[in-house]
């Protein structure tokens, strides 16, 4: 590399004082190493590159032999690659490579010994399981890929690499198992990722938004997970996963509403317990969506549905409440939303206090002050608890959001408002396609085979076929002995 | 895109609406019982409604009506007189601060005079008014229905509840409006509970009189005309024949009154069939039951097999005799309470067509009803 | 589109059952005889016969919709007239659906709410549903099938206690063939709308198994109507039944349960109303297909909205004059029109047999 090249590189990297330019004299020629110490592995650098360069000078060989060995790739113990584009050299340095420029050479060698700071693989915080693997992804992509390779040891597991973002140049990997996936899904993802031009992506949800920009829906079209076993299971179902460097979550697609209502726990517990929990979960998700609106609609428009004794109790509780049932419900719901949001953001030491304040003070005191009625507090609390029963937060947030329009419609139009809104929602869900898969499979369309894993969890010895929601080929899941 | 348009349209609509059918719970007053009498002026009807007062139930606990009278009562009664039921209801509503809701009505009580003349009006009103449920129980008062509304609910909190429980427990009859309407539409008869009214002999505070309402029998109707009343014994027999008796109790004696047995029939059923003979239809009413003995006094200390045979015979004989008496009374009154005409219509349409038009008369004079009883002893109680 | 084996049956059941289950029962009860069951069975048999004709016609050119190749059976202008007739019938039917529902729901639960409001609301929902992808409509019926079957079973089990079983012998003792024939004809006009099934092509293919599937759907509808009629008859009696406007509803409300079960009618109505939305939405879809074949696919963007609006206007006019609506709805003319539309496939079937038995359809 001549002085001019060095100047070009130095100009591009000007202003950053953490760049190191180390010059070695090898057989009388200058070799320059350019790197950033904080993001390269010091040991590899020392042992694999610096030492070797130093020893070169003391070895009995000469310059052409050194170059020949370099060409063959046997000079250094770390594999090297060639870079012909000088302007890319600065990119390489910032990405953690060690660039080696030899005097008189028009191209550069570079070594990939990137080592970023990362945390240790820890327990999954958001997807808790009692029995079963506890490890979760971390931000470093290499670790994540290694966790996955640990689970799936088959050459058919393919990983396609993309580098996305002008400033972040983030590594994104698309994972799939050859022979199980649906080709059209992969094509669409591939096309959209290629077309993506963006400043940078910091979280994997950016990707999710950019891939599904043409569908307008509050429902999640991707499943987020931080557990390698979920990803492995989904890949083996024929789904496609996306991993991104810097995010400890993976994206899985295609997705159906019912796969978002499943948790890995269902598979690790016995099938009776798993089925029961699933049914409870399903019922409570519907409650989370419909209970406040049904309550307001029934007490305001159709009081005759409620049995007489309960009706008297509710009516007595509603005496002297200055607001209408709808307003009361909106006040309580909004207050609880605020509480929930505050509870998520609050620093841990103070978190305990907030929940106590929220539950006792607001709930109880509001009733005693006569601002809201006790049945309303019960309804809102049950709804709140029910909305957390959904294992995937993205769907839970959607249900929380959709509760409000349903509530307003129920309060202004009664049961007919609730029914029409629920029907329109159902129509929207039936119309959603997650990369070609109907969102409500296996209820709409009704695929009987897939019912083994929807509301109930049939023993795994009976689950012999892959669901065709996700995979078209290779239907046999396990051999019968 | 279409979802957006839909959303905007809905939002605009919501702002325009006044939410017409919306009534807050604390603006409603639920009527539990309705009492109908003939008004003082001929041709008018006096309507009373009784409904709970939710503002006095505020503390979550319903202060029992046992305080009787005074401002602690958790229910109220309003009475108005007008020419029709609907007009009277309007008169009541205009003076009330809340909207009347008839959807939770539990019982309708008709006065004796009203029952004899204006039952058709009540039935038509209940049929046509959409908010009135047809499962409401009907009762007849021994005088004016309004008296019944004064009853002091001792074991329940509201008088309407007391009446509803009468109907539900079915110890005499549990006739609902639906059964009356079916009978009226098909030209048959029906029987409703006939209440009794009097001072409560268990008065705790003599200064504030308490009234006790009970059941003393049944009132018989044919279509929409009252045909008479029968006593308690007959009413219970008729209930057994109708198919839904509630724990009939019978005591029989023999050996010139020296031996006695009391039996409770925890399992009991009644059924009716018809068979055609050359002389016309013969109606069979069959009473079935399994008796549990609760009192036994056997002078001659017979063995169990002999004893049980005697007891069963005696019980069956008494049951048949009681029911025959009751049926004779219905025949005299001309009220086809057991709806035997319908039975014939279902089974022998051709013959029915011949006598349908004069069925009332036929039932009164010619109908042959044979009663049979078939009992077994379920257990002898807890004594050997 | 993801098709499954019995999907067509489920769709056919929901579509045919939506009107028949609630609104046919009062008609059956109002001729106060105990033999309507014979009428239902006879009507279903006739209907299956018409289904055979319709499916045969639909299969003459597999892969192409009847609306496109019908002109090669009967000639261009006759076919166009038939399409126009069908279009008008669809819109009129949707308006009747709307008005029926408004009267039913409004008079029972939402008194005081002006009918145009409920009609507008339902109209918007129908518009939205009709605009969805056709496959989504079919998927929706798949899911609703479960819900409606469970709700129906639930209703039966709950209210079977209210019935008077002594009435059962009457069902066997009454047989008047003339009345049975007339009532069969009425039932047929309600349950034989097979012509709209010809619009399922090309998304759903009509192969030789379709006969079996649609027969199954017919039988299911028959069972549903029979159960509804029987429950109502046995609990309300043959004389009170005809006097009540909505006997099915009264049967639920007149039960002596004071708890939530006896008052659960609005929820059951809500579940049933979803099948009503599907019914109307599919009719609008058929109307749009008819209209676009007449206009050669021009102006397709606003067809759904326009046609629904027309239906809304008709329904609104009816709601202003309920007596006229009653007269039209219960008139013999209406039954003749419906029967006529139901016989259109038979007409095509006969013409196709005569003209094309020897040589295949080009």
Short mmCIF file of C-alpha atoms in Angstrom, two decimals, chain C:
data_model
loop_
_atom_site.label_atom_id
_atom_site.label_comp_id
_atom_site.label_asym_id
_atom_site.label_seq_id
_atom_site.Cartn_x
_atom_site.Cartn_y
_atom_site.Cartn_z
CA UNK C 1 -57.28 -20.85 -1.39
CA UNK C 2 -57.16 -23.49 1.24
CA UNK C 3 -60.02 -25.87 0.70
CA UNK C 4 -60.89 -28.73 2.97
CA UNK C 5 -63.14 -31.67 2.47
CA UNK C 6 -66.40 -30.51 4.00
CA UNK C 7 -65.90 -26.80 3.57
CA UNK C 8 -68.64 -26.54 0.99
CA UNK C 9 -71.06 -28.30 3.31
CA UNK C 10 -70.31 -25.88 6.10
CA UNK C 11 -70.76 -22.89 3.86
CA UNK C 12 -73.99 -24.23 2.40
CA UNK C 13 -75.34 -24.95 5.86
CA UNK C 14 -74.63 -21.49 7.20
CA UNK C 15 -76.00 -19.83 4.11
CA UNK C 16 -79.24 -21.79 3.93
CA UNK C 17 -79.81 -21.95 7.66
CA UNK C 18 -79.51 -18.25 8.36
CA UNK C 19 -82.95 -17.34 7.16
CA UNK C 20 -84.68 -20.66 7.50
CA UNK C 21 -84.00 -21.38 11.13
CA UNK C 22 -85.57 -18.27 12.60
CA UNK C 23 -88.04 -17.09 10.00
CA UNK C 24 -89.37 -20.29 8.55
CA UNK C 25 -90.48 -21.64 11.91
CA UNK C 26 -93.29 -19.08 12.41
CA UNK C 27 -94.57 -19.83 8.92
CA UNK C 28 -94.57 -23.54 9.64
CA UNK C 29 -96.32 -23.07 12.92
CA UNK C 30 -98.93 -20.73 11.60
CA UNK C 31 -100.68 -23.33 9.57
CA UNK C 32 -101.89 -24.98 12.73
CA UNK C 33 -101.25 -28.53 11.84
CA UNK C 34 -98.96 -31.06 13.33
CA UNK C 35 -97.62 -32.27 10.05
CA UNK C 36 -95.21 -29.59 9.05
CA UNK C 37 -92.46 -32.11 9.55
CA UNK C 38 -93.67 -33.85 6.45
CA UNK C 39 -93.58 -30.55 4.63
CA UNK C 40 -90.02 -29.98 5.76
CA UNK C 41 -88.91 -33.39 4.61
CA UNK C 42 -90.75 -33.08 1.33
CA UNK C 43 -89.34 -29.64 0.78
CA UNK C 44 -85.83 -30.87 1.45
CA UNK C 45 -86.25 -33.71 -1.02
CA UNK C 46 -87.44 -31.34 -3.71
CA UNK C 47 -84.59 -29.03 -2.86
CA UNK C 48 -82.04 -31.81 -3.27
CA UNK C 49 -83.50 -32.51 -6.67
CA UNK C 50 -83.05 -28.90 -7.67
CA UNK C 51 -79.54 -29.01 -6.32
CA UNK C 52 -78.74 -31.84 -8.72
CA UNK C 53 -79.92 -29.73 -11.63
CA UNK C 54 -77.94 -26.73 -10.48
CA UNK C 55 -74.70 -28.62 -9.96
CA UNK C 56 -75.09 -30.43 -13.26
CA UNK C 57 -75.43 -27.10 -15.03
CA UNK C 58 -72.49 -25.70 -13.13
CA UNK C 59 -70.31 -28.61 -14.13
CA UNK C 60 -71.00 -28.36 -17.84
CA UNK C 61 -67.94 -26.21 -18.12
CA UNK C 62 -65.67 -26.82 -15.19
CA UNK C 63 -63.38 -23.95 -14.38
CA UNK C 64 -65.71 -21.36 -15.83
CA UNK C 65 -68.50 -19.70 -13.96
CA UNK C 66 -72.10 -20.25 -15.03
CA UNK C 67 -72.59 -16.56 -15.35
CA UNK C 68 -70.08 -16.58 -18.18
CA UNK C 69 -71.05 -19.70 -20.10
CA UNK C 70 -74.77 -19.65 -19.47
CA UNK C 71 -75.34 -17.75 -22.66
CA UNK C 72 -74.10 -20.73 -24.65
CA UNK C 73 -76.86 -22.86 -23.19
CA UNK C 74 -79.90 -20.66 -23.62
CA UNK C 75 -78.74 -17.91 -25.88
CA UNK C 76 -77.30 -14.50 -25.14
CA UNK C 77 -80.41 -12.45 -24.53
CA UNK C 78 -82.29 -14.96 -22.44
CA UNK C 79 -79.23 -15.33 -20.27
CA UNK C 80 -78.91 -11.58 -19.90
CA UNK C 81 -82.53 -11.31 -18.81
CA UNK C 82 -81.96 -14.08 -16.30
CA UNK C 83 -78.90 -12.28 -14.94
CA UNK C 84 -80.85 -9.04 -14.55
CA UNK C 85 -83.63 -10.91 -12.77
CA UNK C 86 -81.11 -12.53 -10.49
CA UNK C 87 -79.48 -9.19 -9.74
CA UNK C 88 -82.76 -7.60 -8.75
CA UNK C 89 -83.73 -10.61 -6.70
CA UNK C 90 -80.42 -10.51 -4.80
CA UNK C 91 -80.80 -6.86 -3.88
CA UNK C 92 -84.41 -7.29 -2.89
CA UNK C 93 -83.48 -10.28 -0.76
CA UNK C 94 -80.79 -8.28 1.02
CA UNK C 95 -83.29 -5.53 1.73
CA UNK C 96 -85.70 -8.10 3.16
CA UNK C 97 -82.89 -9.49 5.29
CA UNK C 98 -82.19 -6.04 6.62
CA UNK C 99 -85.78 -5.21 7.36
CA UNK C 100 -86.42 -8.60 8.93
CA UNK C 101 -83.50 -8.18 11.23
CA UNK C 102 -84.41 -4.64 12.17
CA UNK C 103 -87.96 -5.60 13.01
CA UNK C 104 -86.83 -8.63 14.91
CA UNK C 105 -84.07 -7.06 16.91
CA UNK C 106 -85.50 -3.60 17.12
CA UNK C 107 -88.92 -4.50 18.36
CA UNK C 108 -87.57 -6.80 21.00
CA UNK C 109 -84.46 -5.14 22.32
CA UNK C 110 -83.93 -1.72 20.89
CA UNK C 111 -87.26 0.00 21.04
CA UNK C 112 -86.88 3.67 20.48
CA UNK C 113 -83.92 3.34 18.19
CA UNK C 114 -84.93 4.47 14.72
CA UNK C 115 -84.78 1.61 12.22
CA UNK C 116 -82.59 3.50 9.78
CA UNK C 117 -79.81 3.50 12.31
CA UNK C 118 -79.79 -0.25 12.76
CA UNK C 119 -80.14 -0.69 9.00
CA UNK C 120 -77.21 1.61 8.36
CA UNK C 121 -75.08 -0.25 10.86
CA UNK C 122 -75.89 -3.65 9.41
CA UNK C 123 -75.49 -2.24 5.92
CA UNK C 124 -71.98 -1.06 6.71
CA UNK C 125 -71.06 -4.45 8.09
CA UNK C 126 -72.44 -6.17 5.01
CA UNK C 127 -70.54 -3.79 2.78
CA UNK C 128 -67.31 -4.53 4.60
CA UNK C 129 -67.84 -8.27 4.51
CA UNK C 130 -68.80 -8.30 0.84
CA UNK C 131 -65.61 -6.43 0.02
CA UNK C 132 -63.40 -9.04 1.62
CA UNK C 133 -61.69 -11.63 -0.48
CA UNK C 134 -64.01 -14.43 -1.51
CA UNK C 135 -61.81 -17.02 0.19
CA UNK C 136 -62.06 -15.09 3.44
CA UNK C 137 -65.85 -15.28 3.25
CA UNK C 138 -65.66 -19.04 2.94
CA UNK C 139 -63.15 -19.23 5.78
CA UNK C 140 -65.47 -17.21 7.98
CA UNK C 141 -68.27 -19.67 7.49
CA UNK C 142 -65.95 -22.47 8.51
CA UNK C 143 -65.37 -20.88 11.87
CA UNK C 144 -68.96 -19.79 12.34
CA UNK C 145 -70.19 -23.29 11.67
CA UNK C 146 -68.70 -24.52 14.93
CA UNK C 147 -70.15 -21.64 16.86
CA UNK C 148 -73.63 -21.97 15.46
CA UNK C 149 -73.80 -25.72 15.84
CA UNK C 150 -72.70 -25.49 19.47
CA UNK C 151 -75.17 -22.69 20.16
CA UNK C 152 -77.98 -24.69 18.56
CA UNK C 153 -77.14 -27.82 20.50
CA UNK C 154 -76.93 -25.77 23.66
CA UNK C 155 -80.36 -24.28 23.02
CA UNK C 156 -81.87 -27.67 22.39
CA UNK C 157 -80.45 -29.19 25.53
CA UNK C 158 -81.53 -26.30 27.65
CA UNK C 159 -85.05 -25.96 26.44
CA UNK C 160 -85.96 -29.53 25.99
CA UNK C 161 -87.25 -29.43 29.55
CA UNK C 162 -89.98 -27.02 28.63
CA UNK C 163 -91.65 -29.26 26.13
CA UNK C 164 -94.78 -31.23 26.53
CA UNK C 165 -93.98 -34.66 25.17
CA UNK C 166 -97.60 -35.75 25.18
CA UNK C 167 -97.97 -33.88 21.94
CA UNK C 168 -95.70 -36.23 20.01
CA UNK C 169 -98.38 -38.74 18.89
CA UNK C 170 -100.11 -35.88 17.12
CA UNK C 171 -97.27 -35.74 14.65
CA UNK C 172 -98.15 -39.15 13.38
CA UNK C 173 -101.87 -38.85 13.39
CA UNK C 174 -102.23 -35.92 11.09
CA UNK C 175 -101.69 -36.45 7.44
CA UNK C 176 -103.41 -34.30 4.94
CA UNK C 177 -101.57 -34.70 1.65
CA UNK C 178 -102.86 -31.49 0.13
CA UNK C 179 -101.67 -29.36 3.02
CA UNK C 180 -98.39 -31.27 3.11
CA UNK C 181 -97.80 -30.61 -0.58
CA UNK C 182 -98.54 -26.92 -0.29
CA UNK C 183 -96.31 -26.53 2.73
CA UNK C 184 -93.56 -28.52 1.01
CA UNK C 185 -93.64 -26.03 -1.79
CA UNK C 186 -93.28 -23.18 0.70
CA UNK C 187 -90.37 -24.90 2.42
CA UNK C 188 -88.68 -25.55 -0.92
CA UNK C 189 -88.79 -21.90 -1.81
CA UNK C 190 -86.94 -21.14 1.41
CA UNK C 191 -84.17 -23.70 1.25
CA UNK C 192 -83.38 -24.16 -2.43
CA UNK C 193 -81.30 -21.17 -3.35
CA UNK C 194 -78.87 -23.27 -5.26
CA UNK C 195 -78.42 -20.78 -8.03
CA UNK C 196 -76.11 -18.70 -5.89
CA UNK C 197 -73.86 -21.70 -5.49
CA UNK C 198 -73.08 -21.49 -9.17
CA UNK C 199 -71.10 -18.38 -8.31
CA UNK C 200 -68.63 -20.27 -6.19
CA UNK C 201 -66.70 -21.21 -9.32
CA UNK C 202 -63.86 -20.59 -10.07
CA UNK C 203 -62.49 -20.38 -6.55
CA UNK C 204 -64.22 -23.53 -5.43
CA UNK C 205 -64.36 -26.27 -7.99
CA UNK C 206 -67.48 -28.27 -8.63
CA UNK C 207 -66.43 -31.86 -8.94
CA UNK C 208 -68.45 -35.04 -8.61
CA UNK C 209 -68.23 -35.03 -4.82
CA UNK C 210 -70.16 -31.81 -4.67
CA UNK C 211 -73.46 -33.68 -4.92
CA UNK C 212 -72.69 -35.57 -1.75
CA UNK C 213 -71.54 -32.49 0.12
CA UNK C 214 -74.51 -30.34 -0.75
CA UNK C 215 -76.92 -33.15 0.03
CA UNK C 216 -75.31 -33.35 3.45
CA UNK C 217 -75.79 -29.62 3.90
CA UNK C 218 -79.44 -29.90 2.89
CA UNK C 219 -79.99 -32.65 5.39
CA UNK C 220 -78.32 -30.65 8.13
CA UNK C 221 -80.56 -27.69 7.37
CA UNK C 222 -83.55 -29.99 7.47
CA UNK C 223 -82.53 -31.27 10.89
CA UNK C 224 -82.04 -27.73 12.10
CA UNK C 225 -85.44 -26.57 10.91
CA UNK C 226 -87.14 -29.66 12.27
CA UNK C 227 -85.54 -29.24 15.66
CA UNK C 228 -86.49 -25.59 15.83
CA UNK C 229 -90.03 -26.26 14.74
CA UNK C 230 -90.44 -29.21 17.07
CA UNK C 231 -89.11 -27.38 20.09
CA UNK C 232 -91.38 -24.44 19.42
CA UNK C 233 -94.41 -26.57 18.75
CA UNK C 234 -93.93 -28.74 21.78
CA UNK C 235 -93.39 -25.86 24.13
CA UNK C 236 -95.92 -23.37 22.84
CA UNK C 237 -98.60 -25.61 21.45
CA UNK C 238 -100.27 -25.50 18.07
CA UNK C 239 -102.71 -22.77 18.98
CA UNK C 240 -100.56 -20.26 20.80
CA UNK C 241 -97.68 -20.68 18.37
CA UNK C 242 -99.37 -19.02 15.42
CA UNK C 243 -100.44 -16.08 17.54
CA UNK C 244 -96.92 -15.15 18.52
CA UNK C 245 -94.77 -13.05 16.24
CA UNK C 246 -91.45 -14.63 17.13
CA UNK C 247 -92.26 -17.98 18.71
CA UNK C 248 -88.69 -19.13 18.93
CA UNK C 249 -87.80 -16.13 21.02
CA UNK C 250 -90.80 -16.55 23.28
CA UNK C 251 -89.88 -20.13 23.87
CA UNK C 252 -86.52 -19.06 25.22
CA UNK C 253 -87.90 -16.23 27.27
CA UNK C 254 -90.81 -18.13 28.69
CA UNK C 255 -88.67 -20.70 30.38
CA UNK C 256 -88.92 -20.67 34.09
CA UNK C 257 -85.21 -20.34 34.70
CA UNK C 258 -84.66 -17.09 36.46
CA UNK C 259 -80.95 -17.27 36.04
CA UNK C 260 -78.89 -16.27 33.09
CA UNK C 261 -80.04 -19.21 30.99
CA UNK C 262 -83.60 -18.09 30.72
CA UNK C 263 -82.57 -14.67 29.55
CA UNK C 264 -79.81 -15.62 27.20
CA UNK C 265 -81.80 -14.83 24.08
CA UNK C 266 -79.90 -11.69 23.03
CA UNK C 267 -76.66 -13.63 22.97
CA UNK C 268 -78.16 -16.42 20.90
CA UNK C 269 -79.62 -13.85 18.54
CA UNK C 270 -76.21 -12.26 18.23
CA UNK C 271 -74.64 -15.56 17.25
CA UNK C 272 -77.37 -16.22 14.73
CA UNK C 273 -77.03 -12.71 13.30
CA UNK C 274 -73.50 -13.48 12.20
CA UNK C 275 -74.89 -16.04 9.77
CA UNK C 276 -77.28 -13.38 8.57
CA UNK C 277 -74.36 -11.09 7.74
CA UNK C 278 -72.70 -13.85 5.77
CA UNK C 279 -75.92 -14.53 3.90
CA UNK C 280 -76.39 -10.92 2.88
CA UNK C 281 -72.73 -10.39 2.09
CA UNK C 282 -72.70 -13.39 -0.20
CA UNK C 283 -75.83 -12.16 -1.94
CA UNK C 284 -74.15 -8.82 -2.56
CA UNK C 285 -71.13 -10.68 -3.92
CA UNK C 286 -73.39 -12.59 -6.30
CA UNK C 287 -75.07 -9.35 -7.33
CA UNK C 288 -71.69 -7.76 -8.01
CA UNK C 289 -70.69 -10.71 -10.17
CA UNK C 290 -73.95 -10.43 -12.10
CA UNK C 291 -73.60 -6.73 -12.59
CA UNK C 292 -69.99 -6.93 -13.64
CA UNK C 293 -70.81 -9.59 -16.20
CA UNK C 294 -73.45 -7.26 -17.59
CA UNK C 295 -71.12 -4.27 -17.71
CA UNK C 296 -68.11 -6.33 -18.79
CA UNK C 297 -66.20 -5.71 -15.56
CA UNK C 298 -66.31 -1.94 -15.77
CA UNK C 299 -66.82 0.16 -12.71
CA UNK C 300 -66.22 -2.69 -10.33
CA UNK C 301 -64.73 -0.47 -7.68
CA UNK C 302 -67.92 0.94 -6.26
CA UNK C 303 -70.37 -1.81 -7.06
CA UNK C 304 -70.53 -3.23 -3.56
CA UNK C 305 -71.29 0.11 -2.01
CA UNK C 306 -73.88 1.05 -4.62
CA UNK C 307 -75.76 -2.20 -4.47
CA UNK C 308 -75.80 -2.23 -0.68
CA UNK C 309 -77.05 1.33 -0.69
CA UNK C 310 -79.92 0.38 -2.98
CA UNK C 311 -80.86 -2.45 -0.65
CA UNK C 312 -80.68 -0.05 2.30
CA UNK C 313 -83.01 2.39 0.61
CA UNK C 314 -85.57 -0.31 -0.08
CA UNK C 315 -85.33 -1.51 3.51
CA UNK C 316 -85.74 2.03 4.76
CA UNK C 317 -88.86 2.52 2.68
CA UNK C 318 -90.28 -0.68 4.07
CA UNK C 319 -89.49 0.37 7.61
CA UNK C 320 -91.56 3.48 7.09
CA UNK C 321 -94.59 1.34 6.28
CA UNK C 322 -94.51 -1.89 8.19
CA UNK C 323 -97.94 -3.03 7.12
CA UNK C 324 -96.91 -3.03 3.45
CA UNK C 325 -93.83 -4.99 4.41
CA UNK C 326 -95.89 -7.58 6.22
CA UNK C 327 -98.20 -7.94 3.30
CA UNK C 328 -95.39 -8.33 0.79
CA UNK C 329 -93.39 -10.67 2.94
CA UNK C 330 -96.20 -13.10 3.59
CA UNK C 331 -97.83 -12.90 0.21
CA UNK C 332 -98.10 -15.79 -2.17
CA UNK C 333 -96.48 -13.63 -4.86
CA UNK C 334 -93.27 -13.54 -2.88
CA UNK C 335 -93.26 -17.32 -2.59
CA UNK C 336 -93.85 -17.65 -6.32
CA UNK C 337 -90.97 -15.29 -7.10
CA UNK C 338 -88.61 -17.17 -4.81
CA UNK C 339 -89.70 -20.47 -6.22
CA UNK C 340 -89.20 -19.11 -9.70
CA UNK C 341 -85.67 -18.01 -8.99
CA UNK C 342 -84.96 -21.36 -7.38
CA UNK C 343 -86.20 -23.08 -10.53
CA UNK C 344 -83.86 -21.19 -12.83
CA UNK C 345 -81.19 -23.92 -12.60
CA UNK C 346 -83.85 -26.49 -13.46
CA UNK C 347 -84.72 -24.45 -16.52
CA UNK C 348 -81.10 -24.39 -17.62
CA UNK C 349 -80.79 -28.08 -16.84
CA UNK C 350 -83.71 -28.97 -19.08
CA UNK C 351 -82.47 -26.79 -21.92
CA UNK C 352 -78.98 -28.22 -21.57
CA UNK C 353 -80.30 -31.76 -21.63
CA UNK C 354 -82.35 -31.10 -24.72
CA UNK C 355 -79.73 -29.26 -26.65
CA UNK C 356 -76.49 -30.75 -25.54
CA UNK C 357 -77.02 -34.31 -24.61
CA UNK C 358 -75.45 -35.61 -27.77
CA UNK C 359 -72.65 -33.15 -28.30
CA UNK C 360 -70.63 -31.55 -25.54
CA UNK C 361 -70.77 -27.89 -24.75
CA UNK C 362 -68.24 -25.94 -26.75
#
